[in-house]
Amino acid sequence: MWQEAFSKYTGEACDTDTVTPQDVYDMRSLDGLRLHLDHVHIKNCLLRPYFENRNQYPLVDDRELLPSFEVDLYEYKKLPGFSMVALERPLNFFQEIFQFDILHSPRLLDDSTTEDACPLFESILKANIETFESRLPKRSHKEFLNEFGNTDISAIENYDRILPHLLEIERAQVMAQDNTGKFYLAGVFGSFPSDLDNELKRFGIRIGKFKPGDNLLYEYNRLFVYTFLMELHGFPIVSERRTSSALFARRLHRMGEKFMVRVLGQSDRTITSLFSHPKAKHYPRVEKIALVQVSKDNKETIAELKKGGFFVDEKKSVVILKVKYRQHKFNPENVREDRALSVYEQQVIHPLTGECASHFNVIKDASSMTILLNDIVRGEYTGNIVYKRNELIQDTETHERRLKFLFAWLSKHQRRIIGYSDEFYSGVVKVLDSYLLAPDNYEPFNELTDLYQEVWSKYSFIQQARKLKVLEDLKERKYRGKRIGYLEMLQTMHEIMNELKFEIVNYFDKLVETALKIGDRVLNDSYLIRNYISCPEDELTPYGLKIRKYYGRIVMVLDEFRSIRKSRSLYEDGSVSGLV
């Protein structure tokens, strides 16, 4: 089937901001090239290995495409992997900021459009072949020369034919525009510079997590900053190929280049693209494409996908899924401060026509998440998840595996659980309480005390963070989707903070710090201070007096939070023997 992939494509672009001219693919624009490469790479790097190893191909779990991204524990050596960069301009070889072996397009700009117009045509072809061959494994030389000995391997029209050999070359492919504005294969064996140390430290200082010369702060926050920086560019902390690709894309974006960096990892089996866009001011845009198995619980979606012919493998419910992400600036006042990326669109790609359907919800279905959580706590779920970045849990048959799976699942989805609706959250609470508080489980949990406490701590964090998420909305005078007045804001905020005060027996410093920042932001509201706090009391209306009263109550509860935090800090430093 893979040979027929996109054979019925007529030139209709998936994205509304991509303009496709008379040709099926526009090879003179970055958008057109990206679409063409989508099809070529899906066909040769996803569909072909799937159909050649259908019973062994490791399909991507839909969960793996949801941020935060999980660390890969396996590398599938037999699957294809590559990296590439495309620049929407001609190359300036000496001025480029990375190293590669250059290939030349023999189609020079002159008055003729025939190959004979270039007297050096044959010598350029030969030089390209020799350059390419020098980077191929020796075992492939004969086959390559027999097939492409007299071919213009730089021409974009020949890219899909030459791709199997390109996949044998370890380093990056390079594409650029020739003198006519058309894209061509401009280089092979590219090395992307990765100034990780400086990038990490600059970014950490900019978001306030590092201070120059502060070793303890650097040690404490380094992993957070590293994880956040990589997730902004679509990856977990993983292989050098993906790390260097992410940092190279970041550098090109800062330079104002029109570019696309693309990478396929042999461990994640996902084509990730980072590219410039007029509306992307701060970071390059991120997209991922993978072969995904639609959950059997998603019955309505499966029926509609079957009707539209979107399945690559109908028996296994496999589709080609493209996921687009939205980046978020770091915000220390956000309880979900580690959220660097979120999904804003999913597209299921038709394997024959290339049609993109964006109305399917394959990876963000809240109801299927609750069903999956229910299967986990019942021990009925069979699937993979990574526990603490180094242990693969493959089933939930025992309480030990169940608790490990539950911890990893809650860690993975905590940002969604914090931000989703009250209805969804109440379902999560019902499922978790039915397992963690069940009398029948007391005895096995006693034998797994550390694991049980890990899960309970994660659950408590989510419960407290949900309250802080409400405080974040209240800070903007929003409550349950409605605009509210200052009095209702202060009353509700005091009520929630008072509840939270008694819950922080399970203490999380980050949450307490966030609560203090939100409270201080409200107390420093210039309108509140000017109209209700600074003015004489006898000038206030009954409404204004109530506002002043609750303002004072919030001052008191914030002082209590500071006292708890100080006591906790002294306790952890060993200055006192117990909590005050």
Coordinates of C-alpha atoms in Angstrom, one line a residue:
M1 CA 0.0 0.0 0.0
W2 CA 2.9 2.4 0.8
Q3 CA 3.8 2.6 -2.9
E4 CA 0.4 4.2 -3.6
A5 CA 0.6 6.7 -0.9
F6 CA -0.6 10.2 -2.0
S7 CA -1.0 8.9 -5.5
K8 CA -4.4 10.7 -5.7
Y9 CA -3.2 14.0 -4.3
T10 CA -4.4 16.9 -6.5
G11 CA -2.6 19.9 -5.1
E12 CA -5.0 21.0 -2.4
A13 CA -3.0 22.2 0.6
C14 CA -3.8 21.2 4.2
D15 CA -3.1 24.6 5.7
T16 CA -5.2 27.6 4.9
D17 CA -2.1 29.9 4.9
T18 CA -0.3 27.7 2.3
V19 CA -1.0 28.8 -1.3
T20 CA -0.6 26.1 -3.9
P21 CA -0.2 27.3 -7.5
Q22 CA -0.9 25.4 -10.7
D23 CA 1.7 22.7 -10.0
V24 CA 0.8 19.9 -7.6
Y25 CA 3.7 21.1 -5.3
D26 CA 5.1 24.6 -5.2
M27 CA 8.9 24.1 -5.2
R28 CA 9.7 27.8 -4.9
S29 CA 8.3 28.4 -1.4
L30 CA 9.1 26.9 2.0
D31 CA 5.4 26.1 2.6
G32 CA 5.2 24.2 -0.7
L33 CA 8.5 22.3 0.0
R34 CA 7.3 21.4 3.5
L35 CA 4.1 19.9 2.1
H36 CA 6.0 17.9 -0.6
L37 CA 8.5 16.6 2.0
D38 CA 5.6 15.7 4.3
H39 CA 4.3 13.3 1.7
V40 CA 7.7 12.0 0.7
H41 CA 8.8 11.4 4.2
I42 CA 5.5 9.9 5.4
K43 CA 5.6 7.5 2.4
N44 CA 9.2 6.4 2.7
C45 CA 10.0 6.8 6.4
L46 CA 6.7 5.9 8.1
L47 CA 4.5 3.9 5.7
R48 CA 7.2 1.8 4.0
P49 CA 8.8 0.5 7.3
Y50 CA 5.3 -0.1 8.7
F51 CA 4.2 -2.3 5.8
E52 CA 7.5 -4.0 5.6
N53 CA 7.3 -4.9 9.3
R54 CA 3.6 -4.7 10.0
N55 CA 3.6 -7.1 12.9
Q56 CA 6.7 -5.6 14.5
Y57 CA 6.5 -1.9 13.8
P58 CA 6.3 0.1 17.1
L59 CA 3.3 2.3 16.5
V60 CA 3.4 5.6 18.4
D61 CA 1.1 5.8 21.4
D62 CA -1.2 8.8 21.1
R63 CA 0.0 9.8 24.6
E64 CA 3.6 10.2 23.3
L65 CA 2.5 13.2 21.2
L66 CA 1.1 15.1 24.2
P67 CA 3.5 17.4 26.0
S68 CA 5.4 16.9 28.2
F69 CA 7.2 14.5 26.0
E70 CA 8.5 11.2 27.5
V71 CA 12.1 10.1 27.3
D72 CA 12.6 7.2 24.8
L73 CA 14.2 4.1 26.3
Y74 CA 14.6 2.2 23.0
E75 CA 16.2 3.0 19.7
Y76 CA 14.9 1.0 16.8
K77 CA 18.0 0.6 14.7
K78 CA 16.2 -0.9 11.7
L79 CA 13.9 2.1 11.4
P80 CA 14.9 5.2 9.4
G81 CA 16.2 8.3 11.0
F82 CA 17.4 11.6 9.6
S83 CA 17.8 15.3 10.1
M84 CA 17.7 18.1 7.5
V85 CA 17.5 21.9 7.1
A86 CA 15.9 23.8 4.3
L87 CA 16.7 27.5 3.7
E88 CA 14.4 29.7 1.6
R89 CA 17.3 31.4 -0.1
P90 CA 20.5 30.5 -2.1
L91 CA 23.4 29.3 -0.1
N92 CA 26.4 31.4 0.7
F93 CA 28.8 28.6 1.4
F94 CA 31.5 30.5 3.3
Q95 CA 29.0 32.6 5.3
E96 CA 26.9 29.7 6.5
I97 CA 27.0 29.0 10.2
F98 CA 27.2 25.2 9.9
Q99 CA 29.3 22.6 8.1
F100 CA 28.2 20.4 5.2
D101 CA 29.4 18.9 1.9
I102 CA 28.0 21.1 -0.8
L103 CA 26.1 19.8 -3.9
H104 CA 25.5 22.1 -6.9
S105 CA 22.5 22.5 -9.1
P106 CA 23.5 22.4 -12.8
R107 CA 20.5 24.5 -13.8
L108 CA 22.1 27.9 -14.1
L109 CA 20.2 31.1 -14.7
D110 CA 20.7 32.1 -18.3
D111 CA 18.7 32.6 -21.5
S112 CA 18.1 28.9 -22.1
T113 CA 16.1 26.4 -20.2
T114 CA 17.7 23.3 -21.6
E115 CA 20.4 21.2 -19.9
D116 CA 22.7 22.0 -22.8
A117 CA 22.8 25.6 -21.7
C118 CA 25.3 24.7 -19.0
P119 CA 28.6 23.5 -20.6
L120 CA 29.7 22.1 -17.2
F121 CA 26.5 20.1 -16.8
E122 CA 28.2 16.7 -16.9
S123 CA 31.1 17.7 -14.7
I124 CA 28.7 19.1 -12.0
L125 CA 26.7 15.9 -12.1
K126 CA 29.8 13.8 -11.7
A127 CA 31.1 16.0 -8.8
N128 CA 27.8 15.7 -7.0
I129 CA 27.8 11.9 -7.4
E130 CA 31.4 11.7 -6.1
T131 CA 30.5 13.9 -3.1
F132 CA 27.4 11.8 -2.3
E133 CA 29.2 8.5 -2.8
S134 CA 32.0 9.5 -0.4
R135 CA 29.6 9.7 2.5
L136 CA 27.8 6.4 1.7
P137 CA 28.7 3.2 3.4
K138 CA 31.0 1.2 1.0
R139 CA 28.5 -1.6 0.7
S140 CA 26.0 0.8 -1.1
H141 CA 28.4 2.3 -3.6
K142 CA 27.8 -0.1 -6.5
E143 CA 24.0 0.0 -6.2
F144 CA 24.0 3.8 -5.9
L145 CA 26.2 4.3 -9.0
N146 CA 24.2 1.8 -11.1
E147 CA 21.0 3.6 -10.3
F148 CA 22.1 7.3 -10.2
G149 CA 25.4 7.4 -12.1
N150 CA 24.0 9.8 -14.7
T151 CA 21.3 11.5 -12.6
D152 CA 21.1 15.0 -11.3
I153 CA 20.8 14.0 -7.7
S154 CA 20.4 17.6 -6.6
A155 CA 17.0 18.0 -8.4
I156 CA 14.1 18.1 -6.1
E157 CA 12.2 15.8 -8.5
N158 CA 14.7 13.0 -7.8
Y159 CA 14.6 13.4 -4.0
D160 CA 12.1 10.7 -3.3
R161 CA 14.1 8.2 -5.4
I162 CA 17.4 9.1 -3.7
L163 CA 16.0 9.2 -0.2
P164 CA 16.7 5.6 0.7
H165 CA 20.4 6.3 0.1
L166 CA 20.2 9.7 2.0
L167 CA 18.9 7.7 5.0
E168 CA 22.2 5.8 5.0
I169 CA 24.2 9.0 5.5
E170 CA 24.4 9.7 9.2
R171 CA 24.4 13.5 9.2
A172 CA 22.0 16.2 8.0
Q173 CA 20.6 16.9 4.5
V174 CA 20.6 20.5 3.3
M175 CA 18.1 22.1 0.9
A176 CA 18.2 25.6 -0.5
Q177 CA 17.0 27.6 -3.5
D178 CA 18.9 27.8 -6.7
N179 CA 19.3 30.9 -8.8
T180 CA 15.8 30.5 -10.2
G181 CA 14.2 30.3 -6.8
K182 CA 13.5 26.6 -7.0
F183 CA 14.5 24.3 -4.1
Y184 CA 17.2 21.6 -4.6
L185 CA 19.3 19.2 -2.6
A186 CA 22.2 21.5 -1.8
G187 CA 24.2 19.4 0.6
V188 CA 24.8 16.3 2.6
F189 CA 26.6 15.3 5.8
G190 CA 25.6 18.5 7.6
S191 CA 26.5 19.2 11.2
F192 CA 24.3 21.5 13.2
P193 CA 26.1 23.5 15.9
S194 CA 24.8 23.0 19.4
D195 CA 26.0 25.6 21.9
L196 CA 23.9 23.9 24.6
D197 CA 25.8 25.2 27.6
N198 CA 25.5 28.9 26.7
E199 CA 21.9 28.5 25.4
L200 CA 20.9 26.9 28.7
K201 CA 22.5 29.4 30.9
R202 CA 21.3 32.4 28.9
F203 CA 17.7 31.1 28.9
G204 CA 17.8 30.2 32.6
I205 CA 19.0 33.7 33.6
R206 CA 16.4 35.3 31.3
I207 CA 13.5 33.5 33.0
G208 CA 14.9 34.1 36.5
K209 CA 15.8 30.5 37.3
F210 CA 19.6 31.1 37.3
K211 CA 21.8 33.9 38.7
P212 CA 25.4 34.4 37.5
G213 CA 27.8 32.6 39.9
D214 CA 25.0 31.0 42.0
N215 CA 26.0 27.3 41.9
L216 CA 23.2 26.0 44.2
L217 CA 20.5 27.8 42.2
Y218 CA 21.9 26.4 39.0
E219 CA 22.1 22.8 40.4
Y220 CA 18.5 23.1 41.8
N221 CA 16.9 24.5 38.6
R222 CA 19.1 23.1 35.8
L223 CA 17.0 20.1 34.9
F224 CA 13.8 22.3 34.9
V225 CA 15.4 24.9 32.6
Y226 CA 16.8 22.2 30.3
T227 CA 13.5 20.4 30.1
F228 CA 11.5 23.6 29.4
L229 CA 13.9 24.8 26.8
M230 CA 13.8 21.5 24.9
E231 CA 10.0 21.2 25.2
L232 CA 9.6 24.6 23.7
H233 CA 11.2 23.1 20.5
G234 CA 9.2 19.9 20.6
F235 CA 11.5 17.4 22.3
P236 CA 12.3 15.8 25.7
I237 CA 16.0 15.7 26.7
V238 CA 17.1 13.1 24.3
S239 CA 19.6 12.3 21.6
E240 CA 22.3 14.6 20.3
R241 CA 20.6 14.6 16.8
R242 CA 17.3 16.0 18.2
T243 CA 19.0 18.3 20.7
S244 CA 21.3 19.9 18.1
S245 CA 18.4 20.2 15.6
A246 CA 16.3 22.1 18.2
L247 CA 19.0 24.5 19.2
F248 CA 20.0 25.0 15.5
A249 CA 16.4 25.9 14.7
R250 CA 16.4 28.3 17.7
R251 CA 19.5 30.0 16.3
L252 CA 18.2 30.3 12.8
H253 CA 14.9 31.8 14.1
R254 CA 16.8 34.4 16.1
M255 CA 18.8 35.3 12.9
G256 CA 15.5 36.0 11.1
E257 CA 16.0 33.2 8.5
K258 CA 13.2 31.6 6.6
F259 CA 13.9 28.0 7.3
M260 CA 12.7 24.5 8.2
V261 CA 14.6 22.0 10.4
R262 CA 13.2 18.5 10.3
V263 CA 14.3 15.4 12.2
L264 CA 13.1 11.8 12.5
G265 CA 14.3 9.9 15.5
Q266 CA 14.8 6.1 15.4
S267 CA 13.5 6.0 19.0
D268 CA 10.4 8.3 18.8
R269 CA 9.4 7.2 15.2
T270 CA 8.0 10.8 14.7
I271 CA 8.8 13.4 12.0
T272 CA 9.3 16.7 13.9
S273 CA 9.4 20.0 11.9
L274 CA 10.5 23.3 13.3
F275 CA 10.0 26.2 10.9
S276 CA 9.7 30.0 10.7
H277 CA 6.4 31.6 10.2
P278 CA 5.3 35.3 10.0
K279 CA 3.1 34.9 13.0
A280 CA 5.7 33.0 15.1
K281 CA 7.6 35.9 16.7
H282 CA 9.4 34.3 19.7
Y283 CA 10.0 30.6 18.7
P284 CA 9.9 28.5 15.6
R285 CA 6.7 26.6 15.0
V286 CA 6.5 22.9 15.9
E287 CA 4.7 20.1 14.1
K288 CA 4.9 16.3 14.5
I289 CA 3.8 13.5 12.2
A290 CA 3.5 9.9 13.2
L291 CA 1.6 6.6 12.7
V292 CA -0.8 6.4 15.6
Q293 CA -3.3 3.7 16.6
V294 CA -6.7 5.3 17.5
S295 CA -8.0 4.1 20.9
K296 CA -10.7 1.4 20.6
D297 CA -12.8 3.4 23.1
N298 CA -13.0 6.2 20.6
K299 CA -15.8 4.5 18.6
E300 CA -17.4 7.4 16.9
T301 CA -14.1 8.7 15.6
I302 CA -13.2 5.2 14.4
A303 CA -16.5 4.9 12.5
E304 CA -16.0 8.3 10.8
L305 CA -12.4 7.6 9.9
K306 CA -13.4 4.3 8.3
K307 CA -16.1 6.0 6.3
G308 CA -13.7 8.6 5.0
G309 CA -11.0 6.0 4.1
F310 CA -8.4 7.6 6.5
F311 CA -7.1 4.4 7.9
V312 CA -3.6 3.2 6.9
D313 CA -4.4 -0.1 8.4
E314 CA -8.2 -0.5 9.2
K315 CA -7.8 -3.7 11.2
K316 CA -5.4 -2.0 13.7
S317 CA -7.1 1.5 13.4
V318 CA -3.8 3.1 12.3
V319 CA -3.8 6.7 11.0
I320 CA -1.3 9.3 9.9
L321 CA -1.6 12.0 12.5
K322 CA -0.1 15.5 12.3
V323 CA -0.1 17.5 15.6
K324 CA 0.5 21.2 15.7
Y325 CA 1.7 22.9 18.9
R326 CA 1.5 26.3 20.5
Q327 CA 4.4 27.5 22.6
H328 CA 4.0 29.4 25.9
K329 CA 6.4 31.9 27.5
F330 CA 7.6 31.0 30.9
N331 CA 5.4 32.5 33.6
P332 CA 6.5 32.2 37.2
E333 CA 3.0 33.1 38.4
N334 CA 1.4 30.2 36.5
V335 CA 0.8 27.1 38.5
R336 CA 1.6 25.2 35.4
E337 CA 4.9 27.1 35.0
D338 CA 6.5 24.0 33.4
R339 CA 4.0 24.2 30.4
A340 CA 6.1 25.1 27.4
L341 CA 4.0 23.5 24.8
S342 CA 0.3 22.6 24.2
V343 CA -1.6 21.0 21.3
Y344 CA -3.7 23.5 19.3
E345 CA -4.6 21.3 16.3
Q346 CA -4.7 17.7 15.1
Q347 CA -4.9 16.7 11.5
V348 CA -5.6 13.1 10.3
I349 CA -4.0 12.8 6.8
H350 CA -5.6 10.7 4.1
P351 CA -3.0 8.2 2.9
L352 CA -4.1 8.4 -0.8
T353 CA -5.5 11.9 -1.4
G354 CA -3.4 13.8 1.2
E355 CA -6.6 15.4 2.5
C356 CA -6.3 16.8 6.1
A357 CA -9.2 16.4 8.5
S358 CA -8.8 18.5 11.6
H359 CA -12.2 17.8 13.3
F360 CA -11.1 14.5 14.8
N361 CA -9.9 14.4 18.4
V362 CA -7.4 11.5 18.5
I363 CA -5.1 12.5 21.4
K364 CA -7.0 14.9 23.6
D365 CA -10.2 13.1 24.4
A366 CA -11.0 13.7 28.1
S367 CA -13.5 10.9 28.3
S368 CA -11.0 8.3 27.0
M369 CA -8.4 9.6 29.5
T370 CA -10.8 8.9 32.4
I371 CA -11.5 5.4 31.0
L372 CA -7.8 4.7 30.7
L373 CA -7.3 5.9 34.3
N374 CA -10.0 3.5 35.4
D375 CA -8.3 0.6 33.6
I376 CA -5.0 1.5 35.3
V377 CA -6.4 1.3 38.8
R378 CA -8.3 -1.9 38.1
G379 CA -5.2 -3.5 36.7
E380 CA -6.8 -4.0 33.3
Y381 CA -4.5 -1.8 31.3
T382 CA -1.7 -3.2 29.1
G383 CA 0.6 -0.6 27.6
N384 CA 3.9 1.1 28.1
I385 CA 4.8 4.0 30.2
V386 CA 8.2 5.3 31.5
Y387 CA 8.5 5.5 35.3
K388 CA 11.0 8.2 36.5
R389 CA 12.8 8.4 33.1
N390 CA 14.5 5.0 33.5
E391 CA 12.1 2.1 34.0
L392 CA 9.6 0.9 31.4
I393 CA 6.3 -0.4 32.9
Q394 CA 4.4 -2.6 30.5
D395 CA 1.3 -3.7 32.4
T396 CA -0.7 -3.0 35.6
E397 CA -1.1 -6.6 36.9
T398 CA 0.5 -6.0 40.4
H399 CA -0.1 -3.2 42.9
E400 CA 3.6 -2.2 42.5
R401 CA 3.3 -1.8 38.7
R402 CA -0.1 -0.1 39.1
L403 CA 1.3 2.5 41.5
K404 CA 4.3 3.1 39.3
F405 CA 2.1 3.4 36.2
L406 CA -0.2 5.7 38.1
F407 CA 2.6 8.0 39.2
A408 CA 4.0 8.2 35.7
W409 CA 0.5 8.8 34.2
L410 CA -0.3 11.6 36.7
S411 CA 3.1 13.2 36.1
K412 CA 2.5 13.1 32.3
H413 CA -1.0 14.5 32.5
Q414 CA -0.9 16.7 35.5
R415 CA -1.0 19.9 33.5
R416 CA -4.2 18.7 31.7
I417 CA -5.8 17.5 35.0
I418 CA -5.1 20.9 36.5
G419 CA -6.5 22.8 33.6
Y420 CA -9.5 20.7 32.4
S421 CA -13.1 21.2 33.4
D422 CA -14.6 20.5 36.9
E423 CA -16.6 17.7 35.4
F424 CA -13.5 15.9 34.1
Y425 CA -11.6 16.5 37.4
S426 CA -14.5 15.1 39.5
G427 CA -14.2 11.9 37.4
V428 CA -10.5 11.7 38.0
V429 CA -11.0 12.2 41.7
K430 CA -13.7 9.5 41.9
V431 CA -11.4 7.0 40.1
L432 CA -8.3 7.8 42.2
D433 CA -10.2 7.8 45.5
S434 CA -11.8 4.5 44.7
Y435 CA -8.3 2.9 44.5
L436 CA -6.0 4.9 46.8
L437 CA -8.6 5.0 49.7
A438 CA -10.1 1.5 49.3
P439 CA -9.9 -0.5 52.6
D440 CA -9.1 -3.7 50.7
N441 CA -5.9 -2.0 49.5
Y442 CA -4.5 -0.9 52.9
E443 CA -2.5 -4.1 53.4
P444 CA -0.7 -4.1 50.0
F445 CA -0.1 -0.4 50.2
N446 CA 1.6 -0.8 53.6
E447 CA 4.1 -3.0 51.9
L448 CA 4.6 -0.4 49.2
T449 CA 4.7 2.7 51.5
D450 CA 7.3 4.7 49.5
L451 CA 5.5 4.1 46.2
Y452 CA 2.1 4.9 47.7
Q453 CA 3.4 8.1 49.2
E454 CA 4.8 9.1 45.8
V455 CA 1.5 8.7 44.2
W456 CA -0.4 10.4 47.0
S457 CA 2.1 13.3 46.9
K458 CA 1.5 13.7 43.1
Y459 CA -2.3 13.6 43.7
S460 CA -2.1 16.2 46.5
F461 CA 0.0 18.5 44.2
I462 CA -2.7 18.3 41.6
Q463 CA -5.5 19.0 44.1
Q464 CA -3.7 22.1 45.4
A465 CA -2.7 23.2 42.0
R466 CA -6.4 23.1 40.9
K467 CA -7.1 25.6 43.6
L468 CA -4.2 27.8 42.5
K469 CA -5.5 27.7 38.9
V470 CA -8.8 29.2 40.2
L471 CA -6.7 31.9 42.0
E472 CA -5.0 32.7 38.7
D473 CA -8.3 33.3 37.1
L474 CA -9.6 35.3 40.1
K475 CA -6.5 37.6 39.8
E476 CA -8.0 38.7 36.5
R477 CA -11.4 38.9 38.1
K478 CA -12.7 35.8 36.3
Y479 CA -14.5 33.0 38.0
R480 CA -16.1 30.0 36.3
G481 CA -16.0 31.7 32.9
K482 CA -17.7 34.9 34.1
R483 CA -16.4 38.4 34.9
I484 CA -16.8 39.3 38.5
G485 CA -16.4 42.4 40.7
Y486 CA -13.7 43.2 43.2
L487 CA -15.7 42.1 46.3
E488 CA -16.6 38.7 44.9
M489 CA -12.9 38.3 43.8
L490 CA -11.6 39.0 47.3
Q491 CA -14.3 36.9 49.0
T492 CA -13.7 33.9 46.8
M493 CA -9.9 34.3 46.9
H494 CA -9.9 34.4 50.8
E495 CA -12.1 31.3 50.9
I496 CA -9.9 29.3 48.6
M497 CA -6.7 30.4 50.3
N498 CA -8.1 29.5 53.7
E499 CA -8.9 26.0 52.4
L500 CA -5.4 25.7 50.9
K501 CA -3.8 26.7 54.1
F502 CA -5.1 23.6 55.8
E503 CA -4.1 21.3 52.9
I504 CA -0.4 22.2 52.8
V505 CA 0.4 19.5 55.4
N506 CA 1.5 18.1 52.0
Y507 CA 3.9 21.0 51.4
F508 CA 5.0 22.0 47.9
D509 CA 7.2 25.1 48.0
K510 CA 6.5 26.0 44.4
L511 CA 2.8 26.1 45.0
V512 CA 3.1 28.2 48.1
E513 CA 5.5 30.6 46.3
T514 CA 2.9 30.9 43.5
A515 CA 0.1 31.5 45.9
L516 CA 2.1 34.3 47.5
K517 CA 2.9 35.9 44.1
I518 CA -0.8 35.8 43.1
G519 CA -1.9 37.2 46.4
D520 CA 0.7 40.0 46.3
R521 CA -0.3 40.9 42.8
V522 CA -3.9 41.3 44.0
L523 CA -2.9 43.3 47.1
N524 CA -0.8 45.7 44.9
D525 CA -3.7 46.3 42.4
S526 CA -3.5 50.1 41.9
Y527 CA -7.3 50.5 41.5
L528 CA -8.0 48.7 44.8
I529 CA -5.4 50.7 46.7
R530 CA -6.5 54.0 45.3
N531 CA -10.2 53.6 45.7
Y532 CA -10.6 51.4 48.8
I533 CA -7.4 51.2 50.9
S534 CA -5.6 54.5 50.7
C535 CA -8.7 56.7 51.1
P536 CA -10.2 57.6 54.5
E537 CA -12.6 55.0 55.9
D538 CA -15.5 57.5 56.4
E539 CA -15.5 58.1 52.6
L540 CA -16.2 54.4 51.8
T541 CA -19.7 53.0 51.1
P542 CA -20.8 49.7 52.7
Y543 CA -19.6 48.0 49.6
G544 CA -16.2 49.6 49.9
L545 CA -16.0 48.7 53.6
K546 CA -16.5 45.1 52.7
I547 CA -13.8 45.2 50.1
R548 CA -11.4 46.7 52.7
K549 CA -12.3 44.0 55.2
Y550 CA -11.6 41.1 52.8
Y551 CA -8.5 42.9 51.6
G552 CA -7.2 42.8 55.3
R553 CA -8.2 39.1 55.6
I554 CA -6.1 38.3 52.5
V555 CA -3.2 40.2 54.0
M556 CA -3.6 38.0 57.2
V557 CA -3.8 34.7 55.3
L558 CA -0.8 35.6 53.2
D559 CA 1.2 36.3 56.4
E560 CA 0.2 32.8 57.6
F561 CA 1.5 31.3 54.3
R562 CA 4.8 33.2 54.7
S563 CA 5.1 31.9 58.3
I564 CA 4.4 28.3 57.2
R565 CA 7.0 28.7 54.4
K566 CA 9.6 30.2 56.8
S567 CA 9.0 27.4 59.4
R568 CA 9.3 24.8 56.6
S569 CA 12.6 26.3 55.4
L570 CA 14.1 26.3 58.9
Y571 CA 13.0 22.7 59.4
E572 CA 14.6 21.6 56.2
D573 CA 17.8 23.4 57.0
G574 CA 17.9 21.7 60.4
S575 CA 17.6 24.9 62.3
V576 CA 14.6 23.6 64.3
S577 CA 13.6 20.1 65.2
G578 CA 10.0 20.3 64.0
L579 CA 7.5 22.5 62.3
V580 CA 6.4 25.6 64.2

